[in-house]
XYZ file of C-alpha atoms in Angstrom:
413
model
C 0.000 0.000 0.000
C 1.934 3.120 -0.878
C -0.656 6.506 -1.127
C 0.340 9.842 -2.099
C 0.357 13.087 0.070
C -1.336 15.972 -1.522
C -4.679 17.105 -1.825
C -8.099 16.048 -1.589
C -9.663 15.169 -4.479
C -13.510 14.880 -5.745
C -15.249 11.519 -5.458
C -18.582 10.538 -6.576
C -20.421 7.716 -5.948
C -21.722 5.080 -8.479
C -25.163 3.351 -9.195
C -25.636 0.205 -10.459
C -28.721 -2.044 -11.449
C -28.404 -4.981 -8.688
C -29.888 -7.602 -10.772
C -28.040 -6.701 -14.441
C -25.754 -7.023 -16.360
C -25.176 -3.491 -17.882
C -22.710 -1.371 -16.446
C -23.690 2.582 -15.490
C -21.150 4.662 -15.176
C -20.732 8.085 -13.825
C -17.769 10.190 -14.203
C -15.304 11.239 -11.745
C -14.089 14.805 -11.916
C -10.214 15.602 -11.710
C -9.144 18.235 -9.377
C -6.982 20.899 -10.951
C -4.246 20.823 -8.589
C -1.914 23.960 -7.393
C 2.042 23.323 -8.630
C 3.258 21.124 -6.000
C 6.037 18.147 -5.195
C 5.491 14.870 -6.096
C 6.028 12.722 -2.479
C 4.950 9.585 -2.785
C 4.815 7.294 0.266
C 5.627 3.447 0.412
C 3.736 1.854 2.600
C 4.014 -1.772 1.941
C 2.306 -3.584 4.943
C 4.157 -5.494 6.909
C 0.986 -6.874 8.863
C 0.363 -8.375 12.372
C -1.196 -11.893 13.408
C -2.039 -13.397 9.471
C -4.656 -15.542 10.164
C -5.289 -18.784 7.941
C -6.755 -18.805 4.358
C -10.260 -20.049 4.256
C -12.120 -21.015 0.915
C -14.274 -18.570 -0.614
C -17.926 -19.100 -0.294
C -20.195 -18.012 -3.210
C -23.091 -16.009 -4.136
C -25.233 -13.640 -6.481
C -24.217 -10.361 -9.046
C -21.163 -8.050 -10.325
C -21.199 -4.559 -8.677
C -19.085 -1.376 -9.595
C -17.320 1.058 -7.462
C -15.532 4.569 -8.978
C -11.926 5.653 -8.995
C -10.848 8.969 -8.436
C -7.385 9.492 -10.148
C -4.486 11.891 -8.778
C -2.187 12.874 -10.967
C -2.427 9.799 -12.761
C -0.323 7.732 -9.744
C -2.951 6.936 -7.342
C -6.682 6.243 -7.233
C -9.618 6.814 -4.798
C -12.726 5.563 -4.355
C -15.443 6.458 -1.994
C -17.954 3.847 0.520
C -20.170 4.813 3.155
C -20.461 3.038 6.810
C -23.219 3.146 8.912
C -27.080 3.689 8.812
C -27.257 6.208 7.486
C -23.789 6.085 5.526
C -20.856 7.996 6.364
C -18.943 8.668 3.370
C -14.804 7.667 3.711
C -12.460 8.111 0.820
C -10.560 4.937 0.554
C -7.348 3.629 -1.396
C -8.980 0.174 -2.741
C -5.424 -1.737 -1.556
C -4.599 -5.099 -2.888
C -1.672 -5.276 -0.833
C -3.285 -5.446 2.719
C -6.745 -7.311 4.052
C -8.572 -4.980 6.780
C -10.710 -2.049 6.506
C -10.331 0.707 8.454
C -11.161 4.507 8.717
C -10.517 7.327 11.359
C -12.749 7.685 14.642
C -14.952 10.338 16.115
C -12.982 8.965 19.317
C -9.384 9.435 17.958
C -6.970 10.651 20.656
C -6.634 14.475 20.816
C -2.707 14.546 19.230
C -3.644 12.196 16.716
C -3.152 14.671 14.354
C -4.515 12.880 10.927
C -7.941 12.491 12.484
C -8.341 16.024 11.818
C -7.995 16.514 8.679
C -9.972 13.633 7.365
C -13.763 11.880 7.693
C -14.490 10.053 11.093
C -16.991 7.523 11.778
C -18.951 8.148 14.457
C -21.146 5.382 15.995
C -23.439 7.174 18.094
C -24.366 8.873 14.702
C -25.274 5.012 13.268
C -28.254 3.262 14.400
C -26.759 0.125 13.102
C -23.526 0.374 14.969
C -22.076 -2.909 16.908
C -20.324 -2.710 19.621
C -16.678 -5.078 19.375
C -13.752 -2.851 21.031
C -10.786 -5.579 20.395
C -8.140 -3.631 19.775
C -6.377 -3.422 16.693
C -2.896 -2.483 15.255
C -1.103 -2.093 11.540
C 1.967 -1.287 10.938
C 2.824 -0.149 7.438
C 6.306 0.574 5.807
C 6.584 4.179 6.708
C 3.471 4.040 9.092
C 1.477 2.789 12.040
C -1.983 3.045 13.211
C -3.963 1.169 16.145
C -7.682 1.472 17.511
C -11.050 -0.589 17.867
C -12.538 -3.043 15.609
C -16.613 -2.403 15.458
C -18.864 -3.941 13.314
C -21.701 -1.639 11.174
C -23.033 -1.408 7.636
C -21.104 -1.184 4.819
C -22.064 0.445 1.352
C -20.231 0.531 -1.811
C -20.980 0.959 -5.445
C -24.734 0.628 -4.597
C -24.506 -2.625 -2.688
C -26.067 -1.851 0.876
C -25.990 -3.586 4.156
C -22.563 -5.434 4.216
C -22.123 -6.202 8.218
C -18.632 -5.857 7.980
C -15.582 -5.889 10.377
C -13.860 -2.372 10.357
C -10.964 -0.859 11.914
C -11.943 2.930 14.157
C -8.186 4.212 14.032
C -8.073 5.749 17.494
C -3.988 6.557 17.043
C -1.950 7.576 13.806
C 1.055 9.099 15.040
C 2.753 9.047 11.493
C 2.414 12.874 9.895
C 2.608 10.882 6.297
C -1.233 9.905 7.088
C -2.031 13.650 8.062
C -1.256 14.739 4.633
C -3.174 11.982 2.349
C -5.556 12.416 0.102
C -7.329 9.817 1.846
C -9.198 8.954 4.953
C -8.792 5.206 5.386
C -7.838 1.983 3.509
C -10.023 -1.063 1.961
C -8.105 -4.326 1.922
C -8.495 -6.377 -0.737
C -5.593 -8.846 -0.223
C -6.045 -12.576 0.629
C -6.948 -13.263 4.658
C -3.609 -14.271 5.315
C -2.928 -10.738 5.684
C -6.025 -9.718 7.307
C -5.205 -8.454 11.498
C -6.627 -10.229 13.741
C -8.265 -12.702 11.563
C -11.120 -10.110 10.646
C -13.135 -11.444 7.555
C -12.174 -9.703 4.594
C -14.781 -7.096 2.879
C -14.443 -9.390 -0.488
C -14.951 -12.676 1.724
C -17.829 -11.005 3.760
C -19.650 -9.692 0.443
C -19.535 -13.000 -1.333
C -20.965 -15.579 2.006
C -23.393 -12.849 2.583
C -24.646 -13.886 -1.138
C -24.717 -9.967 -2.593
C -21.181 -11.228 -5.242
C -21.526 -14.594 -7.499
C -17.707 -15.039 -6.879
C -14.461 -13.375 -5.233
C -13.596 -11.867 -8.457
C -12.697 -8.444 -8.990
C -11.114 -5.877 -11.053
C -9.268 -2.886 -11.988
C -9.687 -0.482 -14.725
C -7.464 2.871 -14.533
C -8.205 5.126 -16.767
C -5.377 6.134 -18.691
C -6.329 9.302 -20.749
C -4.276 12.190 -19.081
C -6.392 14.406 -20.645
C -9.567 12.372 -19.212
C -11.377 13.018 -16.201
C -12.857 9.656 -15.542
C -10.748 7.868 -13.172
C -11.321 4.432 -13.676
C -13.531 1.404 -11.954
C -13.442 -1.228 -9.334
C -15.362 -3.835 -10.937
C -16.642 -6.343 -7.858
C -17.568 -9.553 -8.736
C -16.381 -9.805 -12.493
C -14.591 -7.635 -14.916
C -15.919 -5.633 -17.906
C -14.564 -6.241 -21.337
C -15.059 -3.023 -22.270
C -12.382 -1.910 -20.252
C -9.377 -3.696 -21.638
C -8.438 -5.580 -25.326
C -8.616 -9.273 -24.862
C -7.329 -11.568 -24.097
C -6.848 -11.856 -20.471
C -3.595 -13.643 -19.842
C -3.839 -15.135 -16.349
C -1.368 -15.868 -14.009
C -0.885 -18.122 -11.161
C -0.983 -16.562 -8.028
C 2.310 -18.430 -6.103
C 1.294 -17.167 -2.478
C -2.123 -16.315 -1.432
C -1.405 -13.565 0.813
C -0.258 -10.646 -1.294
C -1.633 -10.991 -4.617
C 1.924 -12.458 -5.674
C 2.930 -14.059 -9.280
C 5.965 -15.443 -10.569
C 7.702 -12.820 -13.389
C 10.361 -14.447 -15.880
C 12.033 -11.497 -16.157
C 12.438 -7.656 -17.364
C 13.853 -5.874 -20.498
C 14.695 -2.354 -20.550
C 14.474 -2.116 -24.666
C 17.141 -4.747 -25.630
C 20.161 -4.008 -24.040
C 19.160 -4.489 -20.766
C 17.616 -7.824 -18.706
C 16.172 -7.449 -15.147
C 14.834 -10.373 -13.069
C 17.653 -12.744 -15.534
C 16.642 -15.790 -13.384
C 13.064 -15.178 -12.637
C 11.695 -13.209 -9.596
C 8.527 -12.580 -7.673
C 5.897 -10.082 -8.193
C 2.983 -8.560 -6.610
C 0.270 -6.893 -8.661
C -0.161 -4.105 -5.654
C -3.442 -1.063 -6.450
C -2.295 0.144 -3.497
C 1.301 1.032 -4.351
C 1.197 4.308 -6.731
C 5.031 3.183 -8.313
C 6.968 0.338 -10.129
C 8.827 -0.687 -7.364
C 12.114 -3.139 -7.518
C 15.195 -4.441 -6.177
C 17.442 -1.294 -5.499
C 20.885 -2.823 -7.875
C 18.274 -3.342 -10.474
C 16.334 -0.083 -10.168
C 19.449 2.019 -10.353
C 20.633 -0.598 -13.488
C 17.001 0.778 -14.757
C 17.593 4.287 -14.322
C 20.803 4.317 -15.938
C 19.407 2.589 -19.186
C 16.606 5.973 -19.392
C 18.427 8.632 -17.442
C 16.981 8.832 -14.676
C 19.018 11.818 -12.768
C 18.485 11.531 -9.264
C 16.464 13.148 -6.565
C 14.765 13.439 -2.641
C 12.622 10.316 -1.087
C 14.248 7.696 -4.136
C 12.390 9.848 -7.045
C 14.214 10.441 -10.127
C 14.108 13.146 -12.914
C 13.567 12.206 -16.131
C 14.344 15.011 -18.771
C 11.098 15.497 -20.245
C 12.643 16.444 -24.297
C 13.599 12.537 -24.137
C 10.649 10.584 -23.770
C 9.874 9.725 -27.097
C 13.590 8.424 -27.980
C 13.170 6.795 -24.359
C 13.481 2.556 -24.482
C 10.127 0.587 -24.230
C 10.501 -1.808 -20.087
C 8.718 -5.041 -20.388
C 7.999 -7.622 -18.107
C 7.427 -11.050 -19.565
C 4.780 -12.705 -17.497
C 2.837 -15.943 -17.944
C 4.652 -15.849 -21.011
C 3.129 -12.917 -22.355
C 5.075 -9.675 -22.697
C 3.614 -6.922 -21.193
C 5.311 -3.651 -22.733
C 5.323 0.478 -20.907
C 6.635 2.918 -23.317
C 7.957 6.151 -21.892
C 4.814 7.562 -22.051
C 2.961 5.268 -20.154
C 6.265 4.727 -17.450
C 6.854 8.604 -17.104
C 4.845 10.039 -14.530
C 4.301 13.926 -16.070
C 3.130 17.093 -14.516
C 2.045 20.326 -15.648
C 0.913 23.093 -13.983
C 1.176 26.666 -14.684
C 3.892 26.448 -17.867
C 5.881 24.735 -15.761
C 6.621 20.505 -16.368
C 8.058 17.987 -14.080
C 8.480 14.679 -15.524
C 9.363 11.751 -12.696
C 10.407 8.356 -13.548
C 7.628 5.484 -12.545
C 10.019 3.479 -10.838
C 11.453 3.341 -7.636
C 14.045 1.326 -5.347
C 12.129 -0.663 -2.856
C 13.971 -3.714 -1.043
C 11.757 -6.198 0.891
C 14.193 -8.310 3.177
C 13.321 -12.221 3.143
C 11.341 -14.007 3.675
C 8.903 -12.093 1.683
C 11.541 -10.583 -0.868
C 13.408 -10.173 -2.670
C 10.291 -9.056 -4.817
C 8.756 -6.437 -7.617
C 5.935 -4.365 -6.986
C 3.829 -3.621 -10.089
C 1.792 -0.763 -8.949
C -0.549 2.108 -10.597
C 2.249 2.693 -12.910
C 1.876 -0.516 -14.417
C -1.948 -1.032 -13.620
C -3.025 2.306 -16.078
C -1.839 0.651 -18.904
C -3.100 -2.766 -18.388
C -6.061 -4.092 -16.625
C -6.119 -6.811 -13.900
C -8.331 -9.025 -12.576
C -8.116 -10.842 -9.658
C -9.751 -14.060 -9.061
C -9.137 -15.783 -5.914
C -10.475 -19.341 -7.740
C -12.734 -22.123 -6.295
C -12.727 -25.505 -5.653
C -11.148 -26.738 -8.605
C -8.418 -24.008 -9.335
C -6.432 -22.042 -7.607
C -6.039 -17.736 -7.286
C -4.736 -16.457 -10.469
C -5.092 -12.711 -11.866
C -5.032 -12.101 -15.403
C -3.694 -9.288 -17.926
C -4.824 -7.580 -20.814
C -3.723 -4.049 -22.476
C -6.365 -1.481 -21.184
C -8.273 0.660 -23.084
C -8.426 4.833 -23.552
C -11.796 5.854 -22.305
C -13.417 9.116 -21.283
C -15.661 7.642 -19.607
C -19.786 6.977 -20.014
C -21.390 4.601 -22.061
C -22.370 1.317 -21.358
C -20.916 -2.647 -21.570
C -21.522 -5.844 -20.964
C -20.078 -7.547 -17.547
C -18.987 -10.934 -17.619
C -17.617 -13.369 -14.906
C -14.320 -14.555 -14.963
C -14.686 -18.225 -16.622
C-alpha cells in the first residue's frame, strides 16, 4: 500500500442495477491541482497476526465502485459506513486485508484524524459494539484502535455487516497529509489483522457477489477526467483488449505471481533468473530491487532526486526505451509515455520516472511491486479461484476511455 500526500480530491459515488448485467457509469471529476512536489509514500504492509486462508464461499451479481485518479499515480474511491452512511475516501489496496477509517474517538494529538472523515457510531443506528483492539503497521506508518462492526455500502450494494478498523492513534504525519481517509483491503486473509473477515470474503458468504472476483480499470487518458472502476464480482470487457492472460498466483497472501524477467528495450535484462511479483493497487510506483532499479535508471536517465524519485528530462521521452515484463509468457510492454509520470501546472513541467528502489528483506523478498504505474496501462483481474483451481489474476492491455457509455459484464470463466 503506498498513497500519495497531496490534496483532496472529488469523489462521486456510483449506481448500479443490482440484478443486471449493464454497467452505469458516472464520471469522476479531476481536481486541478496547485504546482506542488510529487512525495509519494511506500507503505508496503508489513501486517500483524495473518490468520489462515479459508475457501471462498459463493453467491449472487457483479457490482461497480468509482476511482478517483491523482495525478495519474494513485486512485480513490469512496464507501459509506453506517445507517445512514458515512462517506470515507478509501485507497482500494490489494496489498493489505482490513478495513479501516478514522474515529470520532481518535486521541486528541492524533493529528490525521483532523484533517480527514471520522466515523462516528453514536451517529449510526446500526452500529455494533466489538472494542478488540487493533494495530497495523505499514512501511513508513502505524496506526492502532477498535474493531466495530456496522453497515457497509459501496458501489450501490447496501448492508454489508462488515468488520472495520476505528483508528483511534496515527502518530505518522505521512497519514495527516493523504488524500485519503482510510484503507479497503483487498488482499487474501492471510494478511487480514486479527483474523477479521475480509470485505471481499464477507460480500460473497453474505450472497450480494456470485464469486471473489474483482477488477481494476485505470483510466489512462491524461487528458480524461474519468478515473477508472473497481469492478466487484467480475470484470468488464469493455475496459481492456482481450485476451486476459492469467497468471498463477504463487502465495495467497499478497496478490503475488511469478515474473520471468524484465527488459529495458534490448540491451538491458532485469529479473535474468526469474523473480517474484505482486500486482499491488495500493502502491502508486513500479517498485524493484534497489541494484536493479538504479541498473534501470541508468538505461533511461533517470538523474536523481529526494525520497528515491528520479528526474527524467522530459525532451527525451519519445527516444526513451520501451521496459517489459514477460509474465505468464506474455510480454507486457510500458513505453515512456505510459512509465513517465508527467506534470504540468502553470507552464511549468516535471516529468518523474515510474520506478522506484524498494527492497523487501526475506522471507517475503526479494520481490517487484507492479503498482498504478503498471496497472493504467493494463487491466487486472483478480480471481481468488474455487474448488477446482487455484487464485490467479489475469492481464490484458487497457483501453483509452473518457468515460460513459455502457458494456456488458462478464464473470471470470
Amino acid at each position: 500500500m503506498s498513497p500519495l500526500l497531496l490534496w483532496p480530491l472529488l469523489l462521486t459515488l456510483l449506481t448500479v442495477e443490482p440484478s443486471g448485467a449493464t454497467l452505469i457509469r458516472v464520471p469522476l471529476r479531476r481536481v486541478h491541482l496547485p504546482q506542488g512536489i510529487l512525495r509519494p509514500m511506500r507503505a508496503w504492509a508489513e501486517l500483524l497476526e495473518p490468520s489462515r486462508l479459508g475457501a471462498p464461499p459463493h453467491g449472487d451479481s457483479p457490482f461497480f465502485v468509482p476511482l478517483s485518479k491523482f495525478l495519474n499515480v494513485q486512485y480513490f474511491g469512496e464507501i459509506g459506513l453506517g445507517t445512514p452512511p458515512q462517506n470515507f475516501s478509501v485507497v482500494f489496496d490489494t496489498g493489505s486485508s482490513n478495513l479501516w477509517v478514522p474515529s470520532k474517538s481518535c486521541r486528541f494529538f492524533s493529528l490525521p484524524c483532523w484533517f480527514h472523515h471520522r466515523y462516528d457510531p453514536k451517529a449510526s443506528s446500526s452500529f455494533c459494539p466489538n472494542g478488540t483492539k487493533f494495530a497495523i503497521q505499514y512501511g513508513t506508518g502505524r496506526l492502532s484502535g477498535i474493531l466495530s462492526q456496522d453497515k457497509l455500502t459501496i458501489g450501490g450494494i447496501n448492508n454489508v455487516s462488515v468488520t472495520f478498523g476505528e483508528a483511534l492513534w496515527e502518530p505518522s504525519l505521512v497519514f495527516a497529509f493523504a488524500s485519503f481517509d482510510g484503507i479497503f483491503g483487498l488482499g487474501f486473509p492471510a494478511l487480514a489483522v486479527d483474523g477479521v473477515p475480509t470485505p471481499l470474503d464477507v460480500m460473497v458468504e453474505q450472497g450480494l457477489l456470485d464469486k471473489p472476483v474483482f477488477s481494476f480499470y485505470l483510466n489512462r487518458d491524461f487528458e480524461g477526467t474519468h478515473g477508472g472502476e473497481l469492478v466487484l464480482g467480475g470484470s468488464d470487457p469493455a475496459h481492456y483488449i482481450p485476451p486476459l492472460t492469467f497468471v498463477p498466483v504463487t502465495i495467497p497472501a499478497y496478490w503475488q505471481i511469478h515474473m520471468d524477467r524484465v527488459m529495458v528495450g534490448t540491451g538491458l535484462t532485469l529479473c535474468a533468473q526469474g523473480c517474484a511479483a505482486i500486482v499491488d493497487t495500493g502502491t502508486s510506483l513500479i517498485t524493484g530491487p534497489s541494484e536493479e532499479i538504479r541498473a534501470l535508471h541508468r538505461a533511461i536517465g533517470g538523474l536523481p532526486w529526494l525520497a528515491g524519485e528520479h528526474f527524467i528530462q522530459c525532451s527525451k521521452i519519445p527516444t526513451l526505451p520501451p521496459i517489459s515484463f514477460l509474465l505468464g509468457g506474455v510480454w507486457f510492454n510500458l513505453t515512456a509515455q505510459d512509465y513517465v509520470i508527467q506534470i504540468s501546472q502553470g507552464g511549468f513541467r516535471l516529468c518523474l520516472s515510474g520506478f522506484q528502489a524498494l527492497d523487501v528483506p526475506p522471507p517475503a523478498g526479494p520481490l517487484w511491486i507492479l503498482g498504478d504505474v503498471f496497472l493504467r496501462t493494463y487491466v487486472a483481474v483478480f480471481d481468488r479461484g474455487n474448488t477446482s483451481r487455484g487464485a490467479r489474476v489475469g492481464l490484458a492491455r487497457s483501453r483509452v476511455q473518457g468515460g460513459g457509455g455502457a458494456a456488458q459484464a462478464q464473470f471470470s470463466d
